Short mmCIF file of C-alpha atoms in Angstrom, two decimals:
data_model
loop_
_atom_site.label_atom_id
_atom_site.label_comp_id
_atom_site.label_asym_id
_atom_site.label_seq_id
_atom_site.Cartn_x
_atom_site.Cartn_y
_atom_site.Cartn_z
CA MET A 23 -1.98 29.36 0.91
CA ALA A 24 -5.09 26.71 -0.61
CA ILE A 25 -2.42 24.54 -2.52
CA LEU A 26 -0.35 24.59 0.76
CA LEU A 27 -3.03 23.83 2.83
CA ASP A 28 -4.17 21.03 0.67
CA GLY A 29 -1.02 19.28 0.03
CA LEU A 30 0.01 19.59 3.71
CA VAL A 31 -3.96 17.45 4.34
CA LEU A 32 -2.49 14.71 2.12
CA GLY A 33 0.90 14.97 3.37
CA LEU A 34 0.42 13.86 6.27
CA GLN A 35 -1.67 11.22 5.06
CA LEU A 36 0.87 10.33 3.20
CA ALA A 37 3.15 10.51 6.03
CA VAL A 38 1.34 8.01 7.96
CA LEU A 39 0.98 5.37 4.86
CA GLY A 40 5.05 5.70 4.37
CA VAL A 41 5.67 5.04 8.53
CA GLY A 42 3.66 1.54 7.82
CA VAL A 43 5.93 0.34 5.06
CA SER A 44 9.08 1.74 6.47
CA LEU A 45 8.98 0.80 9.72
CA VAL A 46 8.95 -2.97 8.97
CA PHE A 47 11.17 -2.96 6.19
CA GLY A 48 13.45 -0.79 8.54
CA LEU A 49 12.80 -3.88 11.24
CA SER A 50 13.09 -7.06 9.09
CA GLY A 51 13.60 -6.15 5.76
CA VAL A 52 9.86 -7.21 4.26
CA LEU A 53 8.91 -4.43 2.02
CA ASP A 54 4.96 -5.16 1.96
CA LEU A 55 3.02 -5.20 -1.24
CA ALA A 56 -0.32 -6.35 0.77
CA TYR A 57 -0.26 -2.95 2.39
CA GLY A 58 -3.05 -1.20 0.56
CA ALA A 59 -4.67 -4.33 0.50
CA LYS A 60 -4.98 -4.47 4.10
CA ILE A 61 -6.23 -1.16 4.05
CA VAL A 62 -8.78 -1.88 1.44
CA VAL A 63 -10.06 -5.07 3.75
CA ALA A 64 -10.58 -2.88 6.68
CA ALA A 65 -12.48 -0.14 4.92
CA VAL A 66 -14.54 -2.23 3.01
CA VAL A 67 -15.65 -4.48 6.86
CA GLY A 68 -15.84 -0.67 8.11
CA SER A 69 -18.44 0.09 5.50
CA GLU A 70 -19.86 -3.15 5.72
CA LEU A 71 -20.71 -2.34 9.39
CA LEU A 72 -21.70 1.37 8.53
CA GLY A 73 -24.09 0.11 6.12
CA ALA A 74 -25.86 -2.16 8.64
CA GLY A 75 -26.76 0.75 10.68
CA GLY A 76 -25.91 1.43 14.18
CA ALA A 77 -23.60 4.37 16.26
CA ARG A 78 -20.76 5.06 14.15
CA TRP A 79 -17.83 5.80 16.23
CA TRP A 80 -17.42 2.08 17.70
CA VAL A 81 -16.50 1.20 13.09
CA LEU A 82 -13.08 3.24 13.65
CA PRO A 83 -11.67 1.05 16.47
CA VAL A 84 -13.19 -2.00 14.54
CA VAL A 85 -10.89 -1.05 11.50
CA VAL A 86 -7.88 -0.25 12.94
CA LEU A 87 -8.65 -3.95 14.50
CA ILE A 88 -9.43 -5.62 11.31
CA SER A 89 -6.22 -4.10 9.59
CA THR A 90 -4.07 -5.05 12.51
CA LEU A 91 -4.99 -8.68 12.97
CA LEU A 92 -4.77 -9.54 9.37
CA SER A 93 -1.30 -7.72 9.19
CA LEU A 94 -0.10 -10.12 12.43
CA SER A 95 -1.62 -13.08 10.95
CA VAL A 96 0.01 -12.55 7.53
CA ASP A 97 3.41 -11.99 9.23
CA ARG A 98 2.38 -15.35 11.06
CA THR A 99 1.83 -17.52 8.49
CA VAL A 100 2.80 -17.11 4.94
CA LEU A 101 5.57 -14.62 6.06
CA ALA A 102 7.51 -17.03 8.49
CA PRO A 103 9.85 -18.28 5.65
CA ALA A 104 11.00 -15.41 4.63
CA HIS A 105 11.59 -14.45 8.36
CA ARG A 106 13.18 -17.54 8.92
CA ARG A 107 16.43 -16.64 5.78
CA SER A 108 18.26 -13.81 5.75
CA GLY A 109 19.25 -10.65 3.97
CA GLU A 110 18.78 -10.91 0.08
CA ALA A 111 16.78 -14.16 0.30
CA ARG A 112 14.32 -12.72 2.81
CA VAL A 113 13.31 -9.52 0.84
CA VAL A 114 12.98 -11.28 -2.19
CA LEU A 115 10.73 -13.57 -0.91
CA SER A 116 8.85 -11.58 1.27
CA LEU A 117 8.13 -9.08 -2.04
CA LEU A 118 6.51 -12.42 -4.01
CA VAL A 119 4.85 -13.26 -0.64
CA THR A 120 3.49 -9.75 0.02
CA LEU A 121 2.58 -9.44 -3.61
CA ALA A 122 0.50 -12.78 -3.48
CA VAL A 123 -1.23 -11.41 -0.55
CA ALA A 124 -2.28 -8.50 -2.22
CA PHE A 125 -3.75 -10.59 -5.04
CA VAL A 126 -5.70 -12.65 -3.11
CA LEU A 127 -6.88 -10.14 -0.73
CA ASP A 128 -7.76 -7.88 -3.53
CA GLY A 129 -9.49 -10.86 -5.50
CA ILE A 130 -11.61 -11.73 -2.55
CA VAL A 131 -12.49 -8.27 -1.56
CA VAL A 132 -13.19 -7.73 -5.39
CA SER A 133 -15.78 -10.62 -5.48
CA VAL A 134 -17.51 -10.76 -2.31
CA ARG A 135 -17.86 -6.71 -2.28
CA PRO A 136 -16.89 -5.28 -5.90
CA HIS A 137 -18.79 -1.78 -5.53
CA ALA A 138 -17.94 -1.78 -1.47
CA ALA A 139 -16.73 1.75 -0.06
CA LEU A 140 -16.05 2.91 2.86
CA SER A 141 -16.69 6.81 3.36
CA LEU A 142 -16.91 8.52 6.32
CA GLY A 143 -18.62 11.56 5.24
CA ILE A 144 -18.70 13.93 8.19
CA GLY A 145 -21.76 16.55 8.23
CA GLY A 146 -21.66 20.37 8.99
CA ALA A 147 -20.15 23.20 7.12
CA PRO A 148 -16.97 23.64 5.34
CA MET A 149 -14.18 25.14 7.90
CA GLU A 150 -11.77 28.23 7.24
CA VAL A 151 -8.50 28.03 7.42
CA MET A 152 -6.17 30.93 7.71
CA GLY A 153 -8.60 32.13 5.17
CA VAL A 154 -8.73 29.23 2.93
CA THR A 155 -12.29 27.48 3.43
CA MET A 156 -11.66 23.55 3.65
CA ARG A 157 -13.81 20.55 3.78
CA ARG A 158 -14.40 19.50 7.46
CA GLY A 159 -13.84 15.63 6.65
CA SER A 160 -10.43 16.97 5.35
CA LEU A 161 -9.41 18.76 8.20
CA VAL A 162 -10.53 15.96 10.85
CA ALA A 163 -8.50 13.59 8.51
CA ALA A 164 -5.46 15.22 8.84
CA GLY A 165 -5.74 16.17 12.23
CA LEU A 166 -5.97 12.41 13.04
CA ALA A 167 -3.17 11.70 10.64
CA LEU A 168 -0.94 14.77 12.73
CA THR A 169 -2.29 12.90 16.08
CA VAL A 170 -0.98 9.24 15.20
CA LEU A 171 2.23 10.86 13.89
CA VAL A 172 3.11 12.81 16.93
CA VAL A 173 2.12 9.70 19.03
CA ALA A 174 4.14 7.17 16.94
CA PHE A 175 6.84 9.63 17.43
CA LEU A 176 7.03 9.85 21.14
CA LEU A 177 6.21 5.96 20.91
CA LEU A 178 9.26 5.97 19.26
CA GLN A 179 11.65 8.59 20.48
CA ALA A 180 10.97 8.62 24.24
CA THR A 181 10.21 4.83 25.43
CA ARG A 182 12.12 2.29 26.29
CA LEU A 183 9.69 0.30 23.61
CA GLY A 184 10.55 2.32 20.81
CA ARG A 185 14.13 2.62 21.53
CA ALA A 186 14.14 -1.38 21.65
CA ILE A 187 12.47 -0.76 18.38
CA ARG A 188 15.06 1.49 16.91
CA CYS A 189 18.19 -0.55 17.86
CA VAL A 190 16.75 -3.78 16.05
CA ILE A 191 16.42 -1.18 12.83
CA GLN A 192 20.08 -0.79 13.32
CA ASP A 193 21.49 -3.60 14.57
CA GLU A 194 19.98 -6.89 14.85
CA GLU A 195 22.26 -8.68 16.44
CA GLY A 196 23.68 -5.61 18.42
CA ALA A 197 20.15 -5.62 20.18
CA GLN A 198 20.38 -9.81 20.97
CA LEU A 199 23.91 -8.40 22.61
CA CYS A 200 21.60 -6.11 24.71
CA GLY A 201 18.88 -8.77 25.68
CA VAL A 202 16.30 -6.92 23.10
CA GLU A 203 14.73 -10.16 21.21
CA PRO A 204 14.12 -9.02 17.86
CA GLY A 205 11.07 -11.50 17.42
CA ARG A 206 9.29 -9.79 20.07
CA VAL A 207 9.93 -6.34 18.24
CA ARG A 208 9.26 -7.41 15.07
CA THR A 209 5.85 -8.52 16.59
CA ILE A 210 5.49 -5.30 17.96
CA VAL A 211 6.16 -3.42 14.88
CA VAL A 212 3.78 -5.68 12.71
CA VAL A 213 0.64 -4.22 15.09
CA LEU A 214 1.88 -0.86 15.07
CA SER A 215 1.78 -0.77 10.88
CA GLY A 216 -1.06 -2.94 10.81
CA ALA A 217 -2.86 -0.41 12.93
CA LEU A 218 -1.36 2.24 10.67
CA ALA A 219 -3.27 0.98 7.93
CA GLY A 220 -6.37 0.93 10.03
CA VAL A 221 -5.70 4.80 10.40
CA VAL A 222 -4.84 5.27 7.10
CA ALA A 223 -8.19 3.44 5.69
CA ILE A 224 -10.35 5.93 8.19
CA THR A 225 -8.57 9.12 7.10
CA GLN A 226 -8.71 8.28 3.80
CA GLY A 227 -12.86 7.79 4.26
CA LEU A 228 -12.69 10.98 6.34
CA SER A 229 -11.15 12.69 3.38
CA SER A 230 -12.37 11.00 0.51
CA SER A 231 -13.12 7.20 0.27
CA VAL A 232 -11.54 4.42 -0.02
CA SER A 233 -12.99 1.67 -2.50
CA THR A 234 -11.94 -2.06 -3.53
CA ALA A 235 -10.14 -0.72 -6.57
CA ASP A 236 -7.56 1.05 -4.36
CA GLY A 237 -5.25 -1.22 -3.00
CA PHE A 238 -2.81 -1.28 -5.99
CA ASP A 239 -2.72 3.12 -5.74
CA LEU A 240 -2.21 3.01 -2.01
CA THR A 241 0.71 0.25 -2.22
CA ILE A 242 2.29 2.05 -4.68
CA LEU A 243 2.23 5.59 -2.50
CA ALA A 244 3.01 4.03 0.68
CA VAL A 245 6.25 2.47 -1.05
CA VAL A 246 6.78 5.81 -2.96
CA VAL A 247 6.67 7.53 0.22
CA ALA A 248 8.99 4.60 2.12
CA VAL A 249 11.35 4.79 -0.41
CA VAL A 250 11.64 8.18 -0.95
CA GLY A 251 12.45 8.87 2.64
CA GLY A 252 14.67 6.11 2.79
CA LEU A 253 13.45 2.76 3.42
CA GLY A 254 13.72 1.82 7.45
CA ARG A 255 13.79 5.64 8.13
CA VAL A 256 10.59 6.85 10.12
CA GLY A 257 11.10 10.23 10.19
CA GLY A 258 12.00 10.45 6.61
CA ALA A 259 9.16 8.55 5.86
CA VAL A 260 7.13 11.64 7.81
CA VAL A 261 9.02 14.38 5.47
CA ALA A 262 8.94 12.50 2.04
CA GLY A 263 4.98 12.19 2.69
CA ILE A 264 4.36 15.55 3.54
CA LEU A 265 6.81 16.57 0.34
CA LEU A 266 4.82 14.34 -2.19
CA GLY A 267 1.81 15.95 -0.77
CA LEU A 268 2.85 19.21 -1.49
CA VAL A 269 4.15 18.13 -4.87
CA HIS A 270 0.53 16.28 -5.23
CA ALA A 271 -1.25 19.49 -4.88
CA VAL A 272 0.85 21.94 -6.82
CA ALA A 273 0.98 19.42 -9.33
CA THR A 274 -3.11 19.14 -9.66
CA GLU A 275 -3.16 23.16 -9.28
CA LEU A 276 -0.83 23.59 -12.41
CA LEU A 277 -1.60 19.96 -14.74
CA GLY A 278 -4.68 19.05 -13.43
CA ALA A 279 -5.69 15.91 -12.00
CA SER A 280 -4.41 13.26 -14.65
CA ALA A 281 -1.14 14.91 -14.94
CA THR A 282 -0.67 14.36 -11.21
CA TRP A 283 0.23 10.82 -10.96
CA VAL A 284 2.88 11.00 -13.40
CA VAL A 285 4.27 14.28 -11.82
CA LEU A 286 4.46 12.39 -8.43
CA LEU A 287 6.03 9.34 -9.83
CA SER A 288 8.49 11.25 -11.35
CA ALA A 289 9.16 13.61 -8.67
CA ALA A 290 9.67 10.43 -6.56
CA ALA A 291 12.23 8.74 -9.18
CA LEU A 292 14.06 11.96 -9.29
CA THR A 293 14.59 11.94 -5.65
CA ILE A 294 15.85 8.21 -5.52
CA LEU A 295 18.10 8.90 -8.16
CA VAL A 296 19.59 12.07 -7.10
CA ARG A 297 19.97 10.54 -3.18
CA PRO A 298 18.91 7.23 -3.17
CA GLU A 299 19.79 7.07 0.40
CA GLY A 300 16.46 9.19 0.67
CA VAL A 301 15.95 12.27 1.95
CA LEU A 302 17.27 12.24 4.96
CA GLY A 303 20.60 11.43 6.34
CA LEU A 304 23.34 9.77 4.40
CA GLU A 305 24.39 7.17 7.36
CA GLY A 306 22.05 4.33 7.16
CA TRP A 307 22.98 4.21 3.56
CA ARG A 308 27.11 4.23 3.93
CA ARG A 309 26.22 1.73 6.73
CA ALA A 310 24.14 -0.50 4.41
CA SER A 311 26.97 -0.36 1.93
CA GLN A 312 29.62 -0.70 4.51
CA GLU A 313 28.19 -4.18 5.42
CA HIS A 314 27.37 -5.06 2.38
CA ALA A 315 31.15 -4.85 1.44
CA ARG A 316 32.24 -6.79 5.12
CA THR A 317 29.75 -9.75 3.96
CA GLU A 318 31.79 -9.66 0.62
CA ALA A 319 34.97 -9.65 2.51
CA ASP A 320 34.28 -12.14 4.81
CA ALA A 321 32.51 -14.85 1.62
CA MET B 30 30.30 -20.35 36.23
CA LEU B 31 30.49 -21.86 32.51
CA SER B 32 31.43 -25.13 31.45
CA VAL B 33 31.37 -26.09 27.56
CA ARG B 34 31.07 -29.85 27.02
CA GLU B 35 32.10 -31.40 23.58
CA LEU B 36 30.83 -28.50 21.82
CA SER B 37 31.35 -28.32 17.77
CA ALA B 38 29.86 -25.55 15.32
CA GLY B 39 30.57 -24.58 11.98
CA TYR B 40 29.21 -23.41 8.67
CA ASP B 41 27.40 -25.04 6.28
CA GLY B 42 28.47 -28.45 6.42
CA SER B 43 32.37 -27.69 7.52
CA VAL B 44 33.47 -27.84 11.29
CA VAL B 45 35.18 -25.06 12.44
CA VAL B 46 34.91 -26.01 16.42
CA ASP B 47 35.34 -29.47 16.93
CA ARG B 48 34.60 -31.37 20.28
CA VAL B 49 35.79 -28.27 22.94
CA ASP B 50 35.69 -28.45 25.98
CA LEU B 51 36.19 -25.76 28.54
CA ASP B 52 35.80 -24.22 31.91
CA VAL B 53 35.61 -20.67 33.54
CA GLU B 54 35.07 -20.93 36.83
CA ASP B 55 33.79 -18.39 39.18
CA GLY B 56 36.21 -14.99 39.20
CA GLU B 57 38.37 -16.43 36.68
CA VAL B 58 39.80 -14.78 33.38
CA VAL B 59 40.33 -17.08 31.02
CA ALA B 60 42.60 -15.95 27.90
CA LEU B 61 41.25 -18.04 24.28
CA ILE B 62 44.27 -17.95 22.12
CA GLY B 63 44.22 -18.92 18.84
CA ALA B 64 45.39 -17.26 15.21
CA ASN B 65 43.43 -16.11 12.16
CA GLY B 66 41.01 -18.54 11.89
CA ALA B 67 41.50 -21.21 14.79
CA GLY B 68 37.91 -20.48 15.43
CA LYS B 69 37.60 -18.68 18.89
CA THR B 70 35.12 -16.31 17.36
CA THR B 71 33.03 -19.03 16.13
CA LEU B 72 33.40 -20.72 19.56
CA LEU B 73 32.10 -17.57 21.29
CA ARG B 74 29.40 -16.95 19.49
CA ALA B 75 28.23 -20.73 19.86
CA ILE B 76 28.88 -19.83 23.55
CA ALA B 77 27.09 -16.79 23.33
CA GLY B 78 23.78 -18.43 21.26
CA LEU B 79 24.07 -16.20 18.32
CA HIS B 80 25.78 -19.36 16.38
CA LEU B 81 23.47 -22.80 16.72
CA ALA B 82 26.00 -25.52 17.64
CA VAL B 83 26.03 -28.76 15.55
CA SER B 84 26.36 -30.65 18.96
CA GLY B 85 27.59 -30.46 22.06
CA GLU B 86 26.36 -28.39 25.44
CA VAL B 87 27.18 -25.23 27.25
CA ILE B 88 26.21 -24.73 30.57
CA PHE B 89 26.11 -21.64 32.59
CA GLU B 90 25.74 -21.06 35.90
CA GLY B 91 24.42 -24.91 36.42
CA ARG B 92 21.61 -24.33 33.69
CA SER B 93 21.59 -25.63 30.25
CA LEU B 94 21.62 -23.07 27.31
CA ALA B 95 20.26 -25.23 24.63
CA GLY B 96 17.29 -23.83 23.19
CA SER B 97 17.64 -19.99 24.76
CA SER B 98 17.97 -17.08 22.65
CA ALA B 99 20.64 -15.27 22.30
CA ALA B 100 18.83 -12.22 23.92
CA GLU B 101 18.05 -14.55 27.08
CA VAL B 102 21.60 -15.69 27.18
CA ALA B 103 22.49 -11.77 27.37
CA ARG B 104 19.55 -11.07 30.06
CA ARG B 105 20.76 -14.28 32.16
CA GLY B 106 24.31 -12.33 32.80
CA LEU B 107 26.65 -13.24 29.76
CA ARG B 108 27.37 -11.01 27.93
CA LEU B 109 29.51 -10.99 24.85
CA VAL B 110 31.43 -8.23 23.27
CA PRO B 111 32.28 -8.98 19.65
CA SER B 112 35.32 -7.97 17.56
CA ASP B 113 33.40 -5.46 15.13
CA ARG B 114 31.66 -4.08 18.66
CA ARG B 115 27.85 -4.18 17.45
CA LEU B 116 27.11 -0.53 18.65
CA PHE B 117 23.80 1.25 17.23
CA PRO B 118 25.59 3.50 15.21
CA ASP B 119 22.56 6.64 14.43
CA MET B 120 22.20 6.66 18.42
CA SER B 121 23.96 8.47 21.25
CA VAL B 122 26.74 7.10 23.61
CA ARG B 123 24.10 7.35 26.46
CA GLU B 124 21.10 5.68 24.33
CA ASN B 125 23.58 2.99 23.30
CA LEU B 126 24.39 2.19 27.49
CA GLN B 127 20.78 2.24 28.30
CA LEU B 128 19.96 -0.44 25.57
CA GLY B 129 22.96 -2.41 27.84
CA ALA B 130 20.54 -2.22 30.41
CA HIS B 131 17.50 -3.60 28.46
CA PRO B 132 14.82 -4.51 29.58
CA ARG B 133 15.73 -2.59 33.17
CA ARG B 134 16.57 1.41 33.53
CA VAL B 135 19.75 1.79 33.65
CA GLY B 136 21.46 2.63 37.07
CA GLN B 137 22.91 5.74 38.02
CA ARG B 138 25.81 3.64 39.66
CA ASP B 139 25.92 1.63 36.79
CA LEU B 140 26.75 4.82 34.82
CA SER B 141 29.21 6.40 36.96
CA ALA B 142 30.97 3.03 37.70
CA VAL B 143 31.64 2.58 33.75
CA VAL B 144 32.49 6.27 33.57
CA ASP B 145 35.39 5.71 36.52
CA LEU B 146 36.69 3.65 34.31
CA PHE B 147 36.47 5.18 31.08
CA PRO B 148 36.55 8.91 31.48
CA ARG B 149 36.53 9.63 27.99
CA ILE B 150 32.72 7.80 27.66
CA ALA B 151 31.53 11.23 29.69
CA GLU B 152 33.05 13.87 27.17
CA ARG B 153 31.49 11.53 24.61
CA TRP B 154 27.80 11.56 25.75
CA GLY B 155 25.79 12.94 23.58
CA GLN B 156 27.65 12.41 20.57
CA ARG B 157 26.38 9.54 18.26
CA ALA B 158 28.19 5.83 18.51
CA GLY B 159 29.28 6.04 14.73
CA THR B 160 31.46 8.79 14.71
CA LEU B 161 33.45 7.75 17.72
CA SER B 162 37.06 6.58 16.84
CA GLY B 163 38.04 3.10 17.22
CA GLY B 164 39.04 3.29 20.65
CA GLU B 165 36.21 4.98 22.01
CA GLN B 166 33.85 2.33 20.03
CA GLN B 167 35.74 -0.42 21.82
CA MET B 168 34.90 1.44 25.65
CA VAL B 169 31.69 2.05 24.46
CA ALA B 170 30.81 -1.46 23.82
CA LEU B 171 32.83 -2.74 26.85
CA ALA B 172 30.64 -0.15 28.95
CA ARG B 173 27.87 -0.72 27.38
CA ALA B 174 27.68 -4.85 27.98
CA LEU B 175 28.88 -3.94 32.05
CA VAL B 176 25.56 -1.67 32.45
CA GLY B 177 24.21 -5.24 32.14
CA ARG B 178 25.61 -6.26 35.01
CA PRO B 179 27.09 -9.27 33.81
CA THR B 180 27.85 -12.12 35.47
CA LEU B 181 30.61 -13.69 32.85
CA LEU B 182 31.89 -11.31 30.32
CA VAL B 183 32.79 -12.43 27.15
CA LEU B 184 35.14 -10.54 24.74
CA ASP B 185 36.20 -11.44 20.83
CA GLU B 186 39.74 -9.93 20.37
CA PRO B 187 39.28 -6.79 22.10
CA THR B 188 42.11 -4.29 20.69
CA THR B 189 41.70 -5.42 17.19
CA GLY B 190 42.15 -2.05 15.15
CA LEU B 191 43.53 -0.23 17.98
CA ALA B 192 46.68 1.68 18.59
CA PRO B 193 49.01 -0.20 20.69
CA ARG B 194 48.73 2.71 23.29
CA LEU B 195 44.70 2.22 23.23
CA ALA B 196 45.05 -1.13 23.58
CA ALA B 197 46.64 -0.83 26.32
CA GLU B 198 44.58 1.83 28.15
CA LEU B 199 42.14 -0.90 27.56
CA TYR B 200 43.69 -3.32 29.30
CA GLN B 201 44.64 -1.42 31.78
CA ALA B 202 40.88 -0.85 32.69
CA LEU B 203 40.26 -4.58 31.99
CA ALA B 204 42.65 -4.72 35.14
CA GLU B 205 40.85 -2.33 37.02
CA LEU B 206 37.69 -3.62 36.33
CA ARG B 207 39.01 -6.95 37.35
CA ALA B 208 39.94 -5.81 40.94
CA GLN B 209 37.03 -3.78 42.09
CA THR B 210 34.64 -6.42 40.95
CA GLY B 211 36.19 -9.66 40.55
CA VAL B 212 33.79 -10.58 37.40
CA THR B 213 34.23 -13.16 35.27
CA VAL B 214 36.03 -13.16 31.83
CA LEU B 215 36.36 -15.17 28.77
CA VAL B 216 38.93 -13.11 26.41
CA ALA B 217 40.12 -14.09 23.06
CA GLU B 218 42.97 -13.12 21.86
CA GLN B 219 45.88 -12.72 19.56
CA GLN B 220 48.27 -10.65 21.17
CA LEU B 221 49.54 -12.72 23.55
CA PRO B 222 51.97 -10.59 26.20
CA ARG B 223 49.35 -8.26 27.35
CA VAL B 224 46.25 -10.94 27.77
CA LEU B 225 48.56 -13.46 29.60
CA GLU B 226 49.38 -11.20 32.08
CA LEU B 227 45.51 -10.29 32.72
CA ALA B 228 44.47 -13.88 32.83
CA ASP B 229 44.58 -16.98 35.36
CA ARG B 230 44.40 -19.83 32.71
CA GLY B 231 44.84 -19.45 28.76
CA VAL B 232 43.61 -22.44 26.39
CA VAL B 233 45.19 -22.40 22.75
CA LEU B 234 42.84 -23.12 20.55
CA GLU B 235 43.76 -24.44 17.38
CA HIS B 236 41.88 -25.79 13.46
CA GLY B 237 39.07 -25.73 16.06
CA ARG B 238 40.38 -28.05 18.58
CA ILE B 239 41.91 -26.62 22.24
CA ARG B 240 45.50 -28.21 21.48
CA ARG B 241 47.00 -27.17 25.07
CA GLN B 242 46.27 -25.24 28.71
CA GLY B 243 47.42 -24.22 31.31
CA THR B 244 47.80 -21.49 33.81
CA ALA B 245 49.24 -18.02 32.48
CA GLN B 246 52.59 -18.70 33.74
CA ASP B 247 52.82 -22.18 32.34
CA LEU B 248 51.66 -21.03 28.80
CA ARG B 249 54.42 -18.07 28.97
CA ASP B 250 57.17 -20.52 29.39
CA ASP B 251 55.96 -22.99 26.72
CA PRO B 252 58.32 -23.05 24.13
CA GLU B 253 55.39 -23.93 21.26
CA VAL B 254 53.34 -20.98 22.82
CA ARG B 255 56.38 -18.81 22.50
CA ARG B 256 57.10 -19.42 19.09
CA ALA B 257 53.61 -19.72 17.41
CA TYR B 258 52.34 -16.56 19.06
CA LEU B 259 54.88 -14.42 21.56
CA GLY B 260 57.10 -14.36 17.46
CA VAL B 261 60.04 -16.01 20.42
CA ASP B 262 62.19 -18.49 19.63
#
């Protein structure tokens, strides 16, 4: 039971992480290798603000705001040339650009604040959930992650904006034919993904801490969750996040912390080999290969 | 309604559409006739703002479309239904239609109008568009364009891949639509007899240039057209 709850708590946070990357990839073909670095920047600024003292609650929206602005400015500046290209060229160029952004952001953070870490320790005694004693911070983090996921789900499934986002993911040209501007939708999704990065900084800060060295690991986790979920499939990312969270908890229990990383990545690699289209659904993958065949035939 | 002036378009330096002039008047149905590779699709895509023209101008309802995005063109009432339909395969028929009205909420009247036109759509309401047959997909694509209340409907080979019976059904529906709403239509086709029954006028495109044009009757009687597109000597 304890393992299950631990896994769930971690899994919900991983889900948020994966959704942020998956959404952007589905929409624009940009696999954001700077996602972890953005989280770290937001976290470090948050820890500086906390260090400066003052009331604490307003730091949280500021963290989200920072990652959002960072996300938007990267998309608008260095990623602009990638957006002007299409297909594979865009994917490859955006990989290189976001990797470079990750290095630059990491470099800046490490040189300016090498030892900064965001840790939002919440006081109070541990709580008992279904007979298991859980740290209060972890529970709040899981609750926050769950809330954010539910809100994101409702936004995507039950609003006109969400429908517009999903239609651009499925067929950008079809969306244009309906009067939906893919560029405008992309801006909204980039903002959303940036905000989710801020949320991850907060949930990680609540359940453990985010330090300057964590950027790369967070990016790897985000990409793994997104890929296991099937890139561009938001629901898939949620399922994959929770599954990997459970795998992580079980592996930690059975093999110890040092082996979990290997187990986690092996589980991800296995899923990708067995179901390259992601844990949910076949349709997207089949469509992508049909699309590919069609472009080949046209050429 | 639509006035295309000296429009040229192509890919990577090769000219596919070469200085085309084309007019469509209010309430007219104009057939764009041409073989595979004549440049019909490129011309229609350039009109709809999906393909950047090399030169020339498209004027829609008195205003130039230069610099308008494809989405803006669609919102202004020029709706293209491409031959590959471009439905959202993982969404239900209902959601596809709801998106047709974007950014408005889809009107109940618009929905019942398209269901009157294509009764089959009502049976498929909750089904994912990607699982529909080719004929049903074409109907949903047309319906999706119609709930956007187009003033000009542009159809690119609407009967591509359809069985003859379904193709006939589709043209039947288009004739009904025309009688009911008087919507203006520009329709590209290779299948002549059917489209010339519906159309007032026809324009023949060959190698990206307009070779002849005239009333539907003129084109039906034209020996060249009969030989090239009707398979009649």
